[in-house]
Amino acid sequence: MVEEEIEVDVDIKTTADKFHMFIRRSQHVPKATRYIKGCDLLEGEWGKVGSILLWKLVFDGEPRVSKDMIEVIDVEKNVIQLRVLEGPLMKEYKSFLKTMKVMSPKHGGTGSVVKWNMKYERIDQKVDHPKRLLQFFVEVTKEIDQYLLSND
């Protein structure tokens, strides 16, 4: 199988810097969305490349976990990249890389745009593309945006 990718843009009202700074503080994310119940630091330091996080989440109504390593944090470009190490995804995919980039809106509008990109290699053709997971990140992004707007 070859590496494939899907992505989605989510318009938010929060500024790019504020949204990215909040996401970098992974331990605070569960306060902002009902989909993420916890985030534990297993190795390293919060918000540092090479650190390993254990996310506790609710996906399709089911509790799940995902053990991820932070591969990239670029404060200037508002990028965070996480590689999935363990969890249900690794039963269907040989590799899975999640990238979030927060950008200023086009044409000088307000708020910002969150781009979620997923690069993955399916174990075989029977495995679906992770479209439901992409939608999960859209919903999480919208809830975090609402949280940040209501806690200014």
mmCIF file of C-alpha atoms in Angstrom:
data_model
loop_
_atom_site.group_PDB
_atom_site.id
_atom_site.type_symbol
_atom_site.label_atom_id
_atom_site.label_comp_id
_atom_site.label_asym_id
_atom_site.label_seq_id
_atom_site.Cartn_x
_atom_site.Cartn_y
_atom_site.Cartn_z
ATOM 1 C CA MET A 1 0.000 0.000 0.000
ATOM 2 C CA VAL A 2 1.058 3.590 -0.517
ATOM 3 C CA GLU A 3 0.836 6.569 1.795
ATOM 4 C CA GLU A 4 -2.375 8.521 1.269
ATOM 5 C CA GLU A 5 -3.717 11.724 2.740
ATOM 6 C CA ILE A 6 -6.921 13.606 3.388
ATOM 7 C CA GLU A 7 -7.468 17.056 4.817
ATOM 8 C CA VAL A 8 -10.125 19.542 5.791
ATOM 9 C CA ASP A 9 -10.251 23.267 6.563
ATOM 10 C CA VAL A 10 -12.298 24.542 9.507
ATOM 11 C CA ASP A 11 -13.151 28.240 9.791
ATOM 12 C CA ILE A 12 -12.978 29.490 13.372
ATOM 13 C CA LYS A 13 -13.447 32.864 15.058
ATOM 14 C CA THR A 14 -10.428 32.562 17.404
ATOM 15 C CA THR A 15 -7.100 34.043 16.263
ATOM 16 C CA ALA A 16 -4.501 31.637 14.891
ATOM 17 C CA ASP A 17 -1.970 32.347 17.658
ATOM 18 C CA LYS A 18 -4.489 31.874 20.473
ATOM 19 C CA PHE A 19 -5.877 28.612 19.047
ATOM 20 C CA HIS A 20 -2.415 27.142 18.421
ATOM 21 C CA MET A 21 -1.176 28.151 21.886
ATOM 22 C CA PHE A 22 -4.165 26.423 23.488
ATOM 23 C CA ILE A 23 -3.686 23.197 21.476
ATOM 24 C CA ARG A 24 0.029 23.156 22.372
ATOM 25 C CA ARG A 25 -1.036 22.922 26.007
ATOM 26 C CA SER A 26 -2.527 19.486 25.404
ATOM 27 C CA GLN A 27 -3.388 18.959 29.071
ATOM 28 C CA HIS A 28 -5.997 21.777 28.834
ATOM 29 C CA VAL A 29 -7.793 20.504 25.706
ATOM 30 C CA PRO A 30 -10.218 18.204 27.641
ATOM 31 C CA LYS A 31 -11.717 21.299 29.330
ATOM 32 C CA ALA A 32 -12.803 22.629 25.937
ATOM 33 C CA THR A 33 -14.478 19.643 24.260
ATOM 34 C CA ARG A 34 -16.715 16.750 25.275
ATOM 35 C CA TYR A 35 -14.898 14.488 22.792
ATOM 36 C CA ILE A 36 -11.584 14.458 24.665
ATOM 37 C CA LYS A 37 -11.766 13.176 28.231
ATOM 38 C CA GLY A 38 -8.110 13.420 29.147
ATOM 39 C CA CYS A 39 -4.532 13.791 27.996
ATOM 40 C CA ASP A 40 -1.662 12.314 30.010
ATOM 41 C CA LEU A 41 2.026 13.036 29.527
ATOM 42 C CA LEU A 42 3.814 9.665 29.347
ATOM 43 C CA GLU A 43 7.312 10.865 28.371
ATOM 44 C CA GLY A 44 9.048 14.205 27.876
ATOM 45 C CA GLU A 45 7.592 17.653 28.562
ATOM 46 C CA TRP A 46 4.248 19.246 27.693
ATOM 47 C CA GLY A 47 4.414 20.913 24.288
ATOM 48 C CA LYS A 48 7.889 19.615 23.370
ATOM 49 C CA VAL A 49 8.958 17.604 20.304
ATOM 50 C CA GLY A 50 9.560 13.941 21.154
ATOM 51 C CA SER A 51 7.077 13.919 24.045
ATOM 52 C CA ILE A 52 4.564 11.077 24.182
ATOM 53 C CA LEU A 53 0.922 11.751 25.046
ATOM 54 C CA LEU A 54 -1.938 9.406 25.857
ATOM 55 C CA TRP A 55 -5.238 10.856 24.648
ATOM 56 C CA LYS A 56 -8.492 9.550 26.146
ATOM 57 C CA LEU A 57 -11.340 10.339 23.800
ATOM 58 C CA VAL A 58 -14.853 9.480 22.728
ATOM 59 C CA PHE A 59 -15.113 8.543 19.038
ATOM 60 C CA ASP A 60 -18.431 7.428 17.534
ATOM 61 C CA GLY A 61 -19.796 7.227 21.090
ATOM 62 C CA GLU A 62 -17.106 4.753 22.154
ATOM 63 C CA PRO A 63 -14.227 5.411 24.576
ATOM 64 C CA ARG A 64 -10.850 5.172 22.858
ATOM 65 C CA VAL A 65 -7.213 5.941 23.541
ATOM 66 C CA SER A 66 -4.436 7.101 21.259
ATOM 67 C CA LYS A 67 -0.766 7.130 22.202
ATOM 68 C CA ASP A 68 0.892 9.850 20.109
ATOM 69 C CA MET A 69 4.360 11.338 19.805
ATOM 70 C CA ILE A 70 4.800 15.038 19.071
ATOM 71 C CA GLU A 71 6.936 15.167 15.901
ATOM 72 C CA VAL A 72 6.713 18.863 15.043
ATOM 73 C CA ILE A 73 5.818 22.044 16.889
ATOM 74 C CA ASP A 74 6.368 25.201 14.868
ATOM 75 C CA VAL A 75 5.260 28.249 16.841
ATOM 76 C CA GLU A 76 5.893 30.694 13.980
ATOM 77 C CA LYS A 77 3.843 28.703 11.464
ATOM 78 C CA ASN A 78 1.276 27.494 14.056
ATOM 79 C CA VAL A 79 1.849 23.813 13.195
ATOM 80 C CA ILE A 80 1.588 20.740 15.415
ATOM 81 C CA GLN A 81 2.221 17.225 14.104
ATOM 82 C CA LEU A 82 1.460 14.019 16.002
ATOM 83 C CA ARG A 83 2.394 10.463 15.021
ATOM 84 C CA VAL A 84 0.096 7.742 16.313
ATOM 85 C CA LEU A 85 2.157 5.061 18.083
ATOM 86 C CA GLU A 86 -0.548 2.872 19.639
ATOM 87 C CA GLY A 87 -4.312 2.588 19.765
ATOM 88 C CA PRO A 88 -7.233 1.330 17.639
ATOM 89 C CA LEU A 89 -5.994 3.195 14.530
ATOM 90 C CA MET A 90 -2.868 1.061 14.434
ATOM 91 C CA LYS A 91 -5.006 -2.047 13.860
ATOM 92 C CA GLU A 92 -6.068 -0.629 10.474
ATOM 93 C CA TYR A 93 -3.131 1.548 9.461
ATOM 94 C CA LYS A 94 0.617 0.847 9.206
ATOM 95 C CA SER A 95 1.311 4.514 9.891
ATOM 96 C CA PHE A 96 -0.792 7.528 10.829
ATOM 97 C CA LEU A 97 0.351 11.151 11.048
ATOM 98 C CA LYS A 98 -1.969 14.006 12.126
ATOM 99 C CA THR A 99 -1.019 17.597 11.326
ATOM 100 C CA MET A 100 -2.849 20.718 12.456
ATOM 101 C CA LYS A 101 -1.956 24.106 10.972
ATOM 102 C CA VAL A 102 -3.716 27.310 12.004
ATOM 103 C CA MET A 103 -3.647 30.109 9.439
ATOM 104 C CA SER A 104 -4.952 33.633 9.158
ATOM 105 C CA PRO A 105 -8.083 33.844 6.995
ATOM 106 C CA LYS A 106 -7.815 34.646 3.307
ATOM 107 C CA HIS A 107 -8.549 38.169 2.092
ATOM 108 C CA GLY A 108 -8.041 39.802 5.484
ATOM 109 C CA GLY A 109 -11.159 38.334 7.117
ATOM 110 C CA THR A 110 -11.509 37.783 10.840
ATOM 111 C CA GLY A 111 -10.751 34.663 12.855
ATOM 112 C CA SER A 112 -8.578 31.951 11.325
ATOM 113 C CA VAL A 113 -8.574 28.654 9.452
ATOM 114 C CA VAL A 114 -7.550 25.328 11.000
ATOM 115 C CA LYS A 115 -6.249 22.814 8.452
ATOM 116 C CA TRP A 116 -6.247 19.191 9.589
ATOM 117 C CA ASN A 117 -4.182 16.845 7.444
ATOM 118 C CA MET A 118 -3.900 13.095 7.899
ATOM 119 C CA LYS A 119 -1.235 11.020 6.176
ATOM 120 C CA TYR A 120 -1.693 7.296 6.533
ATOM 121 C CA GLU A 121 -0.940 3.908 5.089
ATOM 122 C CA ARG A 122 -3.801 1.414 5.234
ATOM 123 C CA ILE A 123 -2.959 -2.213 6.036
ATOM 124 C CA ASP A 124 -5.105 -3.282 3.050
ATOM 125 C CA GLN A 125 -7.741 -2.039 0.587
ATOM 126 C CA LYS A 126 -10.608 -3.142 2.871
ATOM 127 C CA VAL A 127 -9.743 -0.456 5.416
ATOM 128 C CA ASP A 128 -11.728 2.756 4.904
ATOM 129 C CA HIS A 129 -10.124 6.133 4.481
ATOM 130 C CA PRO A 130 -10.354 7.927 7.865
ATOM 131 C CA LYS A 131 -13.135 10.353 6.850
ATOM 132 C CA ARG A 132 -15.040 9.868 10.125
ATOM 133 C CA LEU A 133 -11.878 10.725 12.056
ATOM 134 C CA LEU A 134 -11.470 13.881 9.982
ATOM 135 C CA GLN A 135 -15.054 14.851 10.893
ATOM 136 C CA PHE A 136 -14.216 14.118 14.548
ATOM 137 C CA PHE A 137 -11.416 16.718 14.369
ATOM 138 C CA VAL A 138 -13.792 19.222 12.732
ATOM 139 C CA GLU A 139 -16.188 18.836 15.687
ATOM 140 C CA VAL A 140 -13.371 19.042 18.266
ATOM 141 C CA THR A 141 -12.026 22.183 16.563
ATOM 142 C CA LYS A 142 -15.448 23.873 16.613
ATOM 143 C CA GLU A 143 -15.954 23.067 20.305
ATOM 144 C CA ILE A 144 -12.500 24.389 21.248
ATOM 145 C CA ASP A 145 -13.223 27.557 19.246
ATOM 146 C CA GLN A 146 -16.483 28.070 21.177
ATOM 147 C CA TYR A 147 -14.698 27.436 24.469
ATOM 148 C CA LEU A 148 -11.951 29.969 23.697
ATOM 149 C CA LEU A 149 -14.503 32.581 22.582
ATOM 150 C CA SER A 150 -16.581 32.174 25.742
ATOM 151 C CA ASN A 151 -13.523 32.312 28.046
ATOM 152 C CA ASP A 152 -11.925 35.528 26.808
#
